[in-house]
Tab-separated table of C-alpha atoms in Angstrom:
chain	number	residue	atom	x	y	z
A	84	MET	CA	30.124	23.179	32.283
A	85	GLN	CA	29.499	20.821	29.398
A	86	LEU	CA	27.961	18.259	31.754
A	87	PHE	CA	25.644	20.913	33.130
A	88	MET	CA	24.448	21.874	29.632
A	89	THR	CA	23.810	18.221	28.789
A	90	LEU	CA	21.711	17.728	31.911
A	91	LEU	CA	19.815	20.925	31.113
A	92	GLN	CA	18.916	19.599	27.648
A	93	ILE	CA	17.707	16.299	29.111
A	94	VAL	CA	15.495	18.104	31.614
A	95	ALA	CA	14.081	20.283	28.838
A	96	VAL	CA	13.213	17.246	26.738
A	97	LEU	CA	11.526	15.439	29.630
A	98	PHE	CA	9.633	18.277	31.249
A	99	LEU	CA	9.114	20.794	28.455
A	100	PRO	CA	7.909	18.787	25.419
A	101	GLY	CA	5.631	21.575	24.221
A	102	ALA	CA	8.381	24.172	24.082
A	103	TRP	CA	10.761	21.703	22.466
A	104	GLY	CA	8.189	20.852	19.739
A	105	GLN	CA	7.490	24.515	19.022
A	106	SER	CA	11.153	25.308	18.610
A	107	GLY	CA	11.799	22.364	16.288
A	108	GLY	CA	8.755	21.036	14.407
A	109	SER	CA	6.761	24.269	14.130
A	110	ALA	CA	9.688	26.181	12.668
A	111	LEU	CA	10.210	23.716	9.828
A	112	GLY	CA	6.635	22.494	9.411
A	113	VAL	CA	5.214	19.187	8.287
A	114	VAL	CA	6.371	17.908	4.896
A	115	VAL	CA	3.189	17.354	2.870
A	116	GLU	CA	4.781	16.922	-0.571
A	117	ALA	CA	8.163	15.914	-2.017
A	118	LYS	CA	9.029	15.653	-5.716
A	119	ASN	CA	12.030	15.111	-7.994
A	120	ILE	CA	11.993	17.325	-11.094
A	121	THR	CA	14.435	17.025	-14.000
A	122	LEU	CA	14.423	19.621	-16.786
A	123	PRO	CA	16.860	20.474	-19.600
A	124	ALA	CA	19.039	23.550	-19.369
A	125	GLY	CA	17.551	26.700	-20.841
A	126	SER	CA	13.929	25.701	-20.125
A	127	LYS	CA	11.512	27.173	-17.600
A	128	ALA	CA	10.696	25.419	-14.341
A	129	VAL	CA	7.545	25.912	-12.275
A	130	LEU	CA	7.664	24.460	-8.762
A	131	PRO	CA	3.997	24.119	-7.635
A	132	CYS	CA	2.968	25.191	-4.145
A	133	HIS	CA	-0.812	25.459	-3.615
A	134	SER	CA	-2.842	25.630	-0.414
A	135	PRO	CA	-6.496	26.765	-0.279
A	136	ARG	CA	-6.183	27.175	3.489
A	137	MET	CA	-3.762	30.068	2.938
A	138	VAL	CA	-6.310	32.094	0.954
A	139	TRP	CA	-7.004	35.187	3.041
A	140	THR	CA	-10.507	36.632	3.033
A	141	GLN	CA	-11.021	39.373	5.551
A	142	ASP	CA	-14.103	38.886	7.739
A	143	ARG	CA	-15.500	42.406	7.942
A	144	LEU	CA	-18.525	41.444	10.021
A	145	LYS	CA	-16.574	39.028	12.234
A	146	ASP	CA	-19.680	36.953	12.898
A	147	ARG	CA	-19.589	34.199	10.271
A	148	GLN	CA	-16.104	32.697	10.559
A	149	ARG	CA	-16.493	31.127	14.016
A	150	VAL	CA	-19.659	29.339	15.081
A	151	VAL	CA	-20.581	27.137	18.048
A	152	HIS	CA	-23.741	25.053	18.267
A	153	TRP	CA	-25.077	22.367	20.587
A	154	ASP	CA	-27.089	19.421	19.252
A	155	LEU	CA	-29.135	16.787	21.090
A	156	VAL	CA	-29.600	13.199	19.893
A	157	ARG	CA	-32.389	11.134	21.463
A	158	SER	CA	-32.614	7.384	20.943
A	159	SER	CA	-35.959	6.783	22.688
A	160	PRO	CA	-38.824	6.632	22.200
A	161	GLU	CA	-37.747	7.517	18.638
A	162	TYR	CA	-34.403	8.475	17.161
A	163	THR	CA	-34.353	12.269	16.735
A	164	VAL	CA	-31.728	14.985	16.287
A	165	GLU	CA	-32.461	18.458	17.598
A	166	ARG	CA	-30.518	21.719	17.397
A	167	VAL	CA	-30.496	23.181	20.924
A	168	LEU	CA	-28.774	26.539	20.289
A	169	ASP	CA	-26.000	28.224	18.281
A	170	MET	CA	-23.894	31.340	18.643
A	171	SER	CA	-21.302	33.391	16.715
A	172	PRO	CA	-19.070	36.299	17.875
A	173	GLY	CA	-21.155	39.047	16.262
A	174	ALA	CA	-24.593	37.663	17.083
A	175	ARG	CA	-26.530	36.633	20.115
A	176	GLN	CA	-27.119	33.022	20.942
A	177	ARG	CA	-30.208	31.518	19.379
A	178	VAL	CA	-32.337	28.910	21.210
A	179	TYR	CA	-34.503	26.850	18.861
A	180	ASN	CA	-37.080	25.385	21.277
A	181	GLY	CA	-39.334	27.844	23.068
A	182	PHE	CA	-39.477	25.604	26.130
A	183	ASN	CA	-35.692	25.931	26.544
A	184	LYS	CA	-35.531	29.736	26.378
A	185	GLY	CA	-34.257	31.077	29.691
A	186	ARG	CA	-33.514	27.529	30.830
A	187	ILE	CA	-30.630	26.533	28.528
A	188	SER	CA	-27.754	28.877	27.601
A	189	ILE	CA	-23.976	29.257	27.141
A	190	PRO	CA	-21.766	32.048	28.579
A	191	GLY	CA	-21.870	35.314	26.649
A	192	SER	CA	-18.059	35.563	26.850
A	193	ALA	CA	-17.578	32.248	25.067
A	194	PHE	CA	-15.521	33.685	22.173
A	195	ILE	CA	-13.399	35.724	24.591
A	196	ASP	CA	-12.315	33.130	27.154
A	197	GLY	CA	-13.042	29.955	25.127
A	198	ASN	CA	-15.721	28.572	27.478
A	199	PHE	CA	-18.582	27.123	25.408
A	200	SER	CA	-20.150	24.998	28.178
A	201	LEU	CA	-23.903	24.372	28.089
A	202	ILE	CA	-25.880	25.352	31.193
A	203	ILE	CA	-29.173	23.513	31.818
A	204	ASN	CA	-31.395	24.682	34.679
A	205	ASN	CA	-34.244	22.631	36.170
A	206	VAL	CA	-33.428	19.387	34.385
A	207	VAL	CA	-36.470	17.472	33.103
A	208	SER	CA	-36.820	13.912	31.829
A	209	THR	CA	-36.930	15.067	28.188
A	210	ASP	CA	-33.386	16.453	28.544
A	211	LYS	CA	-32.028	12.921	28.447
A	212	GLY	CA	-29.799	12.150	25.441
A	213	VAL	CA	-26.388	12.697	23.872
A	214	TYR	CA	-25.300	16.335	23.554
A	215	THR	CA	-22.683	17.396	21.019
A	216	CYS	CA	-20.656	20.614	21.216
A	217	ASN	CA	-19.566	21.623	17.681
A	218	LEU	CA	-16.971	24.321	16.965
A	219	HIS	CA	-16.597	25.462	13.338
A	220	HIS	CA	-14.007	27.877	11.971
A	221	HIS	CA	-14.893	28.359	8.306
A	222	TYR	CA	-11.911	30.566	7.560
A	223	CYS	CA	-9.342	28.058	8.828
A	224	GLN	CA	-11.471	25.057	7.776
A	225	ILE	CA	-11.273	23.556	11.268
A	226	HIS	CA	-14.125	21.573	12.814
A	227	GLN	CA	-14.028	20.161	16.329
A	228	SER	CA	-16.691	18.409	18.406
A	229	ILE	CA	-17.169	16.740	21.788
A	230	GLN	CA	-19.973	14.447	23.011
A	231	ILE	CA	-21.529	14.265	26.489
A	232	GLN	CA	-24.368	11.965	27.544
A	233	LEU	CA	-26.973	13.186	30.034
A	234	ASN	CA	-29.114	10.778	32.052
A	235	VAL	CA	-31.884	11.868	34.466
A	236	THR	CA	-32.624	10.059	37.726
A	237	LYS	CA	-34.975	10.491	40.685
A	238	SER	CA	-32.590	8.959	43.244
A	239	VAL	CA	-29.889	10.999	44.925
A	240	ARG	CA	-27.727	7.885	45.304
A	241	LYS	CA	-27.522	7.336	41.543
A	242	GLU	CA	-26.313	10.869	40.804
A	243	LYS	CA	-22.754	10.600	39.472
A	244	ARG	CA	-20.347	11.367	36.635
A	245	TYR	CA	-18.169	8.796	34.835
A	246	TRP	CA	-16.444	7.862	31.550
A	247	ASP	CA	-17.898	4.997	29.500
A	248	GLY	CA	-14.922	4.623	27.203
A	249	GLU	CA	-16.210	6.942	24.460
A	250	LYS	CA	-17.741	9.957	26.194
A	251	THR	CA	-18.472	11.504	29.567
A	252	VAL	CA	-21.779	10.499	31.163
A	253	PHE	CA	-23.638	12.741	33.631
A	254	VAL	CA	-26.365	11.219	35.814
A	255	VAL	CA	-28.289	14.258	37.161
A	256	LEU	CA	-31.085	14.459	39.693
A	257	LEU	CA	-34.449	15.529	38.313
A	258	GLY	CA	-35.062	19.286	38.794
A	259	LYS	CA	-31.392	20.073	39.417
A	260	SER	CA	-29.045	22.234	37.292
A	261	VAL	CA	-26.055	20.886	35.357
A	262	VAL	CA	-23.177	22.314	33.282
A	263	LEU	CA	-21.989	20.247	30.315
A	264	PRO	CA	-18.335	21.282	29.797
A	265	CYS	CA	-16.951	22.390	26.420
A	266	VAL	CA	-13.793	24.505	26.806
A	267	ASN	CA	-11.291	25.377	24.058
A	268	ARG	CA	-8.851	28.144	24.950
A	269	ARG	CA	-6.856	28.121	21.743
A	270	SER	CA	-6.210	31.570	20.367
A	271	LEU	CA	-8.023	30.442	17.234
A	272	TRP	CA	-11.389	30.750	18.979
A	273	ARG	CA	-10.777	33.990	20.848
A	274	GLU	CA	-10.838	37.686	19.924
A	275	GLY	CA	-7.984	40.169	19.720
A	276	LEU	CA	-5.973	38.591	16.907
A	277	GLN	CA	-5.147	40.118	13.539
A	278	GLU	CA	-5.482	37.426	10.910
A	279	ASP	CA	-3.661	39.127	8.049
A	280	GLN	CA	-0.448	39.633	10.062
A	281	GLN	CA	-0.040	35.953	10.905
A	282	GLN	CA	0.244	34.472	7.388
A	283	VAL	CA	3.732	34.026	5.967
A	284	ALA	CA	5.064	32.154	2.920
A	285	HIS	CA	8.721	31.879	1.955
A	286	TRP	CA	10.960	29.921	-0.415
A	287	ASP	CA	14.409	28.516	0.518
A	288	PHE	CA	17.178	27.182	-1.747
A	289	GLN	CA	19.684	24.568	-0.619
A	290	PRO	CA	22.574	23.954	-3.061
A	291	PRO	CA	24.117	20.460	-3.236
A	292	GLY	CA	26.365	19.738	-0.260
A	293	VAL	CA	24.853	22.476	1.942
A	294	ARG	CA	23.120	21.656	5.213
A	295	PRO	CA	19.449	22.599	5.690
A	296	ASP	CA	20.247	25.205	8.334
A	297	ARG	CA	22.573	26.916	5.828
A	298	ALA	CA	19.951	27.200	3.073
A	299	ASP	CA	19.536	30.531	1.279
A	300	ARG	CA	16.309	32.502	1.690
A	301	LEU	CA	14.856	33.521	-1.683
A	302	VAL	CA	11.658	35.452	-0.875
A	303	ASP	CA	9.242	36.223	1.989
A	304	LEU	CA	5.541	36.902	1.364
A	305	TYR	CA	3.031	38.313	3.873
A	306	ALA	CA	-0.752	38.430	3.637
A	307	SER	CA	-0.628	42.146	4.494
A	308	GLY	CA	1.060	42.778	1.123
A	309	GLU	CA	4.637	43.048	2.316
A	310	ARG	CA	7.259	41.260	0.215
A	311	ARG	CA	10.986	40.750	0.751
A	312	ASP	CA	13.347	39.481	-1.942
A	313	TYR	CA	16.818	38.131	-1.143
A	314	GLY	CA	19.690	37.870	-3.611
A	315	PRO	CA	19.953	38.992	-7.217
A	316	ARG	CA	17.788	36.263	-8.708
A	317	PHE	CA	14.475	38.009	-8.124
A	318	GLY	CA	15.987	41.368	-9.087
A	319	GLN	CA	17.020	39.983	-12.475
A	320	SER	CA	13.534	38.521	-13.026
A	321	LYS	CA	14.994	35.040	-13.120
A	322	MET	CA	12.649	33.865	-10.358
A	323	SER	CA	9.152	35.092	-9.625
A	324	VAL	CA	6.038	34.418	-7.510
A	325	GLU	CA	2.570	35.697	-8.373
A	326	GLU	CA	1.619	39.004	-6.745
A	327	ASP	CA	-1.874	37.768	-5.805
A	328	ALA	CA	-0.570	34.606	-4.124
A	329	PHE	CA	-2.678	35.023	-1.002
A	330	THR	CA	-5.793	35.714	-3.056
A	331	LEU	CA	-5.527	32.516	-5.105
A	332	GLY	CA	-3.542	30.369	-2.672
A	333	ASP	CA	-0.908	29.821	-5.383
A	334	PHE	CA	2.673	30.304	-4.187
A	335	SER	CA	4.386	28.503	-7.085
A	336	LEU	CA	7.959	29.524	-7.906
A	337	SER	CA	8.886	30.122	-11.571
A	338	ILE	CA	12.528	29.836	-12.696
A	339	ALA	CA	13.346	31.053	-16.215
A	340	GLY	CA	16.420	29.998	-18.208
A	341	LEU	CA	17.599	27.080	-16.133
A	342	MET	CA	21.344	26.814	-15.639
A	343	PRO	CA	23.467	24.127	-13.986
A	344	ASP	CA	23.874	26.432	-10.967
A	345	ASP	CA	20.108	26.230	-10.333
A	346	LYS	CA	20.416	22.576	-9.364
A	347	GLY	CA	19.513	21.898	-5.746
A	348	LEU	CA	16.756	21.538	-3.177
A	349	TYR	CA	13.887	24.076	-3.126
A	350	SER	CA	11.404	24.222	-0.240
A	351	CYS	CA	8.145	26.140	0.059
A	352	HIS	CA	7.147	27.014	3.640
A	353	LEU	CA	3.575	28.048	4.462
A	354	HIS	CA	2.889	29.360	7.973
A	355	HIS	CA	-0.530	30.388	9.184
A	356	HIS	CA	-0.019	31.191	12.858
A	357	TYR	CA	-3.657	32.156	13.322
A	358	CYS	CA	-4.990	28.786	12.117
A	359	GLY	CA	-2.053	26.718	13.321
A	360	LEU	CA	-0.982	25.704	9.805
A	361	TYR	CA	2.678	24.789	9.208
A	362	GLU	CA	3.315	23.031	5.906
A	363	ARG	CA	6.429	22.428	3.836
A	364	ARG	CA	6.837	21.207	0.255
A	365	ILE	CA	10.223	20.031	-1.051
A	366	PHE	CA	11.375	19.863	-4.679
A	367	ARG	CA	14.707	18.411	-5.835
A	368	LEU	CA	15.542	20.129	-9.130
A	369	THR	CA	18.015	18.526	-11.527
A	370	VAL	CA	19.232	20.380	-14.631
A	371	GLY	CA	20.042	18.142	-17.576
A	372	PRO	CA	21.767	18.883	-20.894
A	373	PRO	CA	20.035	21.337	-23.227
A	374	LEU	CA	17.733	20.084	-25.926
A	375	PRO	CA	19.303	19.750	-29.406
A	376	SER	CA	18.350	22.573	-31.738
A	377	ALA	CA	16.083	21.723	-34.666
A	378	PRO	CA	17.968	21.476	-38.018
A	379	THR	CA	17.244	24.278	-40.482
A	380	THR	CA	17.423	23.585	-44.241
A	381	ALA	CA	17.478	26.259	-46.898
A	382	PRO	CA	14.625	26.125	-49.449
A	383	ARG	CA	15.494	24.682	-52.837
A	384	ILE	CA	15.207	26.997	-55.838
A	385	PHE	CA	14.111	25.467	-59.143
A	386	LYS	CA	14.843	26.938	-62.553
A	387	ASN	CA	11.300	26.719	-63.842
A	388	ASP	CA	9.762	27.473	-60.445
A	389	VAL	CA	8.124	24.084	-60.619
A	390	PRO	CA	8.634	22.033	-57.519
A	391	GLU	CA	9.910	18.571	-58.139
A	392	PRO	CA	7.819	15.757	-56.812
A	393	ARG	CA	9.247	14.523	-53.564
A	394	THR	CA	8.944	10.996	-52.448
A	395	GLU	CA	9.371	10.504	-48.794
A	396	VAL	CA	10.371	7.150	-47.558
A	397	VAL	CA	9.022	6.534	-44.132
A	398	GLU	CA	11.069	4.039	-42.265
A	399	GLY	CA	9.233	1.803	-39.916
A	400	PRO	CA	10.223	1.754	-36.314
A	401	ARG	CA	13.070	-0.545	-35.499
A	402	VAL	CA	12.189	-2.780	-32.625
A	403	VAL	CA	14.831	-4.797	-30.852
A	404	ASN	CA	13.505	-7.433	-28.516
A	405	VAL	CA	15.785	-8.058	-25.600
A	406	ILE	CA	14.857	-10.853	-23.241
A	407	LEU	CA	16.269	-10.300	-19.813
A	408	PRO	CA	16.184	-12.883	-17.060
A	409	GLU	CA	13.671	-12.190	-14.401
A	410	GLN	CA	15.989	-13.267	-11.593
A	411	ARG	CA	19.619	-14.108	-10.924
A	412	GLY	CA	19.004	-17.884	-10.699
A	413	TYR	CA	17.456	-18.068	-14.166
A	414	PHE	CA	20.282	-20.179	-15.727
A	415	VAL	CA	20.632	-22.359	-12.636
A	416	GLN	CA	16.925	-23.146	-12.777
A	417	HIS	CA	17.072	-24.255	-16.413
A	418	LEU	CA	20.228	-26.289	-15.698
A	419	GLY	CA	18.288	-28.087	-12.981
A	420	TYR	CA	15.525	-28.913	-15.457
A	421	PHE	CA	18.100	-30.377	-17.880
A	422	LEU	CA	19.785	-32.523	-15.221
A	423	ALA	CA	16.434	-33.838	-13.966
A	424	THR	CA	15.460	-34.878	-17.509
A	425	PHE	CA	18.840	-36.569	-18.068
A	426	LEU	CA	18.590	-38.545	-14.792
A	427	LEU	CA	15.078	-39.698	-15.699
A	428	LEU	CA	16.244	-41.029	-19.070
A	429	ALA	CA	19.222	-42.783	-17.440
A	430	PHE	CA	16.922	-44.428	-14.905
A	431	ILE	CA	14.649	-45.723	-17.667
A	432	VAL	CA	17.662	-47.197	-19.564
A	433	VAL	CA	18.951	-48.966	-16.424
A	434	VAL	CA	15.503	-50.470	-15.744
A	435	VAL	CA	15.295	-51.801	-19.314
A	436	ILE	CA	18.775	-53.380	-19.047
A	437	VAL	CA	18.001	-55.068	-15.724
A	438	LEU	CA	14.715	-56.483	-16.984
A	439	THR	CA	16.420	-57.846	-20.125
A	440	ARG	CA	19.138	-59.631	-18.105
A	441	ARG	CA	16.600	-61.187	-15.778
A	442	ARG	CA	14.651	-62.494	-18.760
A	443	LYS	CA	17.806	-64.088	-20.223
A	444	ASN	CA	18.686	-65.748	-16.895
A	445	ARG	CA	15.207	-67.221	-16.629
A	446	GLY	CA	15.578	-68.702	-20.171
A	447	LEU	CA	18.911	-70.345	-19.264
A	448	GLU	CA	17.504	-71.845	-16.066
A	449	TYR	CA	14.578	-73.269	-18.040
A	450	ASP	CA	16.894	-74.923	-20.564
A	451	LEU	CA	19.037	-76.447	-17.781
A	452	ARG	CA	16.004	-77.802	-16.016
A	453	ARG	CA	14.725	-79.277	-19.253
A	454	SER	CA	18.023	-80.992	-20.079
A	455	ASP	CA	18.561	-82.219	-16.500
A	456	ARG	CA	14.995	-83.240	-16.008
A	457	GLY	CA	15.262	-85.968	-13.405
A	458	ASN	CA	14.117	-89.463	-13.881
A	459	VAL	CA	12.398	-89.444	-10.556
A	460	ILE	CA	9.895	-92.209	-9.874
A	461	SER	CA	7.930	-92.526	-6.723
A	462	GLY	CA	10.010	-94.653	-4.303
A	463	GLY	CA	13.591	-93.987	-5.542
A	464	GLU	CA	15.942	-92.546	-8.124
A	465	MET	CA	16.898	-94.296	-11.311
A	466	SER	CA	18.642	-93.217	-14.479
A	467	ILE	CA	17.550	-94.537	-17.742
A	468	ASP	CA	19.802	-94.635	-20.725
A	469	CYS	CA	17.639	-93.775	-23.592
A	470	THR	CA	20.256	-94.912	-26.067
A	471	GLU	CA	19.951	-98.499	-24.910
A	472	LEU	CA	16.351	-98.728	-25.973
A	473	ARG	CA	15.950	-100.735	-29.063
A	474	PRO	CA	13.465	-99.808	-31.684
A	475	CYS	CA	10.447	-101.967	-31.937
A	476	ASN	CA	10.413	-104.507	-34.699
A	477	GLN	CA	8.309	-103.498	-37.501
A	478	ASP	CA	6.686	-105.833	-39.859
A	479	PRO	CA	7.019	-105.417	-43.548
A	480	LEU	CA	4.625	-103.265	-45.316
A	481	ASN	CA	2.898	-106.147	-46.984
A	482	SER	CA	1.532	-107.528	-43.648
A	483	ASP	CA	-1.821	-109.081	-43.270
A	484	TYR	CA	-3.218	-106.406	-40.958
A	485	LYS	CA	-6.575	-105.173	-41.990
A	486	ASN	CA	-5.833	-101.578	-41.249
A	487	ASN	CA	-3.192	-99.413	-39.765
A	488	LEU	CA	-4.878	-99.023	-36.365
A	489	LEU	CA	-4.517	-102.744	-35.582
A	490	LYS	CA	-0.928	-102.669	-36.711
A	491	GLU	CA	-0.070	-99.773	-34.424
A	492	ARG	CA	-1.759	-101.456	-31.441
A	493	ASP	CA	0.338	-104.611	-31.871
A	494	MET	CA	3.505	-102.605	-32.277
A	495	THR	CA	2.776	-100.718	-29.066
A	496	LYS	CA	2.276	-103.929	-27.134
A	497	ASP	CA	5.601	-105.311	-28.343
A	498	CYS	CA	7.437	-102.172	-27.360
A	499	ASN	CA	5.905	-102.084	-23.906
A	500	ARG	CA	6.754	-105.741	-23.347
A	501	ASP	CA	10.383	-105.194	-24.210
A	502	PHE	CA	10.611	-102.037	-22.050
A	503	ASP	CA	9.091	-103.745	-19.013
A	504	GLY	CA	11.458	-106.653	-19.336
A	505	LYS	CA	14.420	-104.340	-19.344
A	506	LEU	CA	13.280	-102.545	-16.259
A	507	TRP	CA	12.926	-105.749	-14.244
A	508	LYS	CA	16.419	-106.803	-15.153
């Protein structure tokens, strides 16, 4: 049995999507607003719920709420827009061009069966263009439109009907009749419905921990004037909704003297079955601690009935600046900066030390080369003992040389002679 019920649900979901959506989504409605409200205990709460589409204005003439009109847009030879005809339930259809009277029309039962198709007899070349079927419901604030393009041809072979990706295109033979379809069978556009009996507004209360299907109904409001209150809260005037809610479109709920038991989820449901409106607004109400009472001080009485001058010391506001890290890796980031700076300084110190040692090594090599400077002469190697060289003989100071230059020249010759003799030995 359980398997059979499961299969039945699957079949219903696959083959009856419309019925499934009406049973689920239409009952609850579309959530258009959700708010969290926190108020202290003992205060008054007003949960707003406004909808201008729920304002009920009875149409006594029944000829101005629903209107249908056909328009024609021509792109050649010049761009022009022309109103072909219009019609409302309480008035006859009105054709704007005298040439089209008796040739263009829509069914007289359009607002009964929902067929607003345009009938064109004896098509002429000037009928070419884009036709728009416009449906307006001013009471429900609903506007719908559909576009159809009409082309005229003289060849029977070219007569056809197709979809160009945006609109339906009719290619009609010249002099023939054509029907441009515009059908809307929603109950919104048909007669026999009582508008005031299809508007309902109600408030539900869901305490914490309670499922939505177990929520408590607070009040039901009908556009006909009927009202139903549930529970003692409305009887004790703790909660209230305006009496002229449907006149102003204001269904706000007022709660006086908030208590901790008033905490929970409040939902405002607006149903307009005539216009197809299903809206829901949700408010999560939280009751905080009551506000502290204002201190009351007794007036001071003076002996001489002369008030003493009072000096009030106004303390400036105390501001405490607290710097919070922007992210969790704030300290790690600054530690990275410190380590990078430290490594850079260490690298600079190492480079300085290496350069200094290289400079010292170059100085030592230069000294060794200078001390061990080879006595290399072209053709062989020979060491010369500089200590064996004897100093040149110098003549006494009282020599007969005319000047010092001649004396130095002779001394140089003597030294060179002795040095050459030693080398040949």
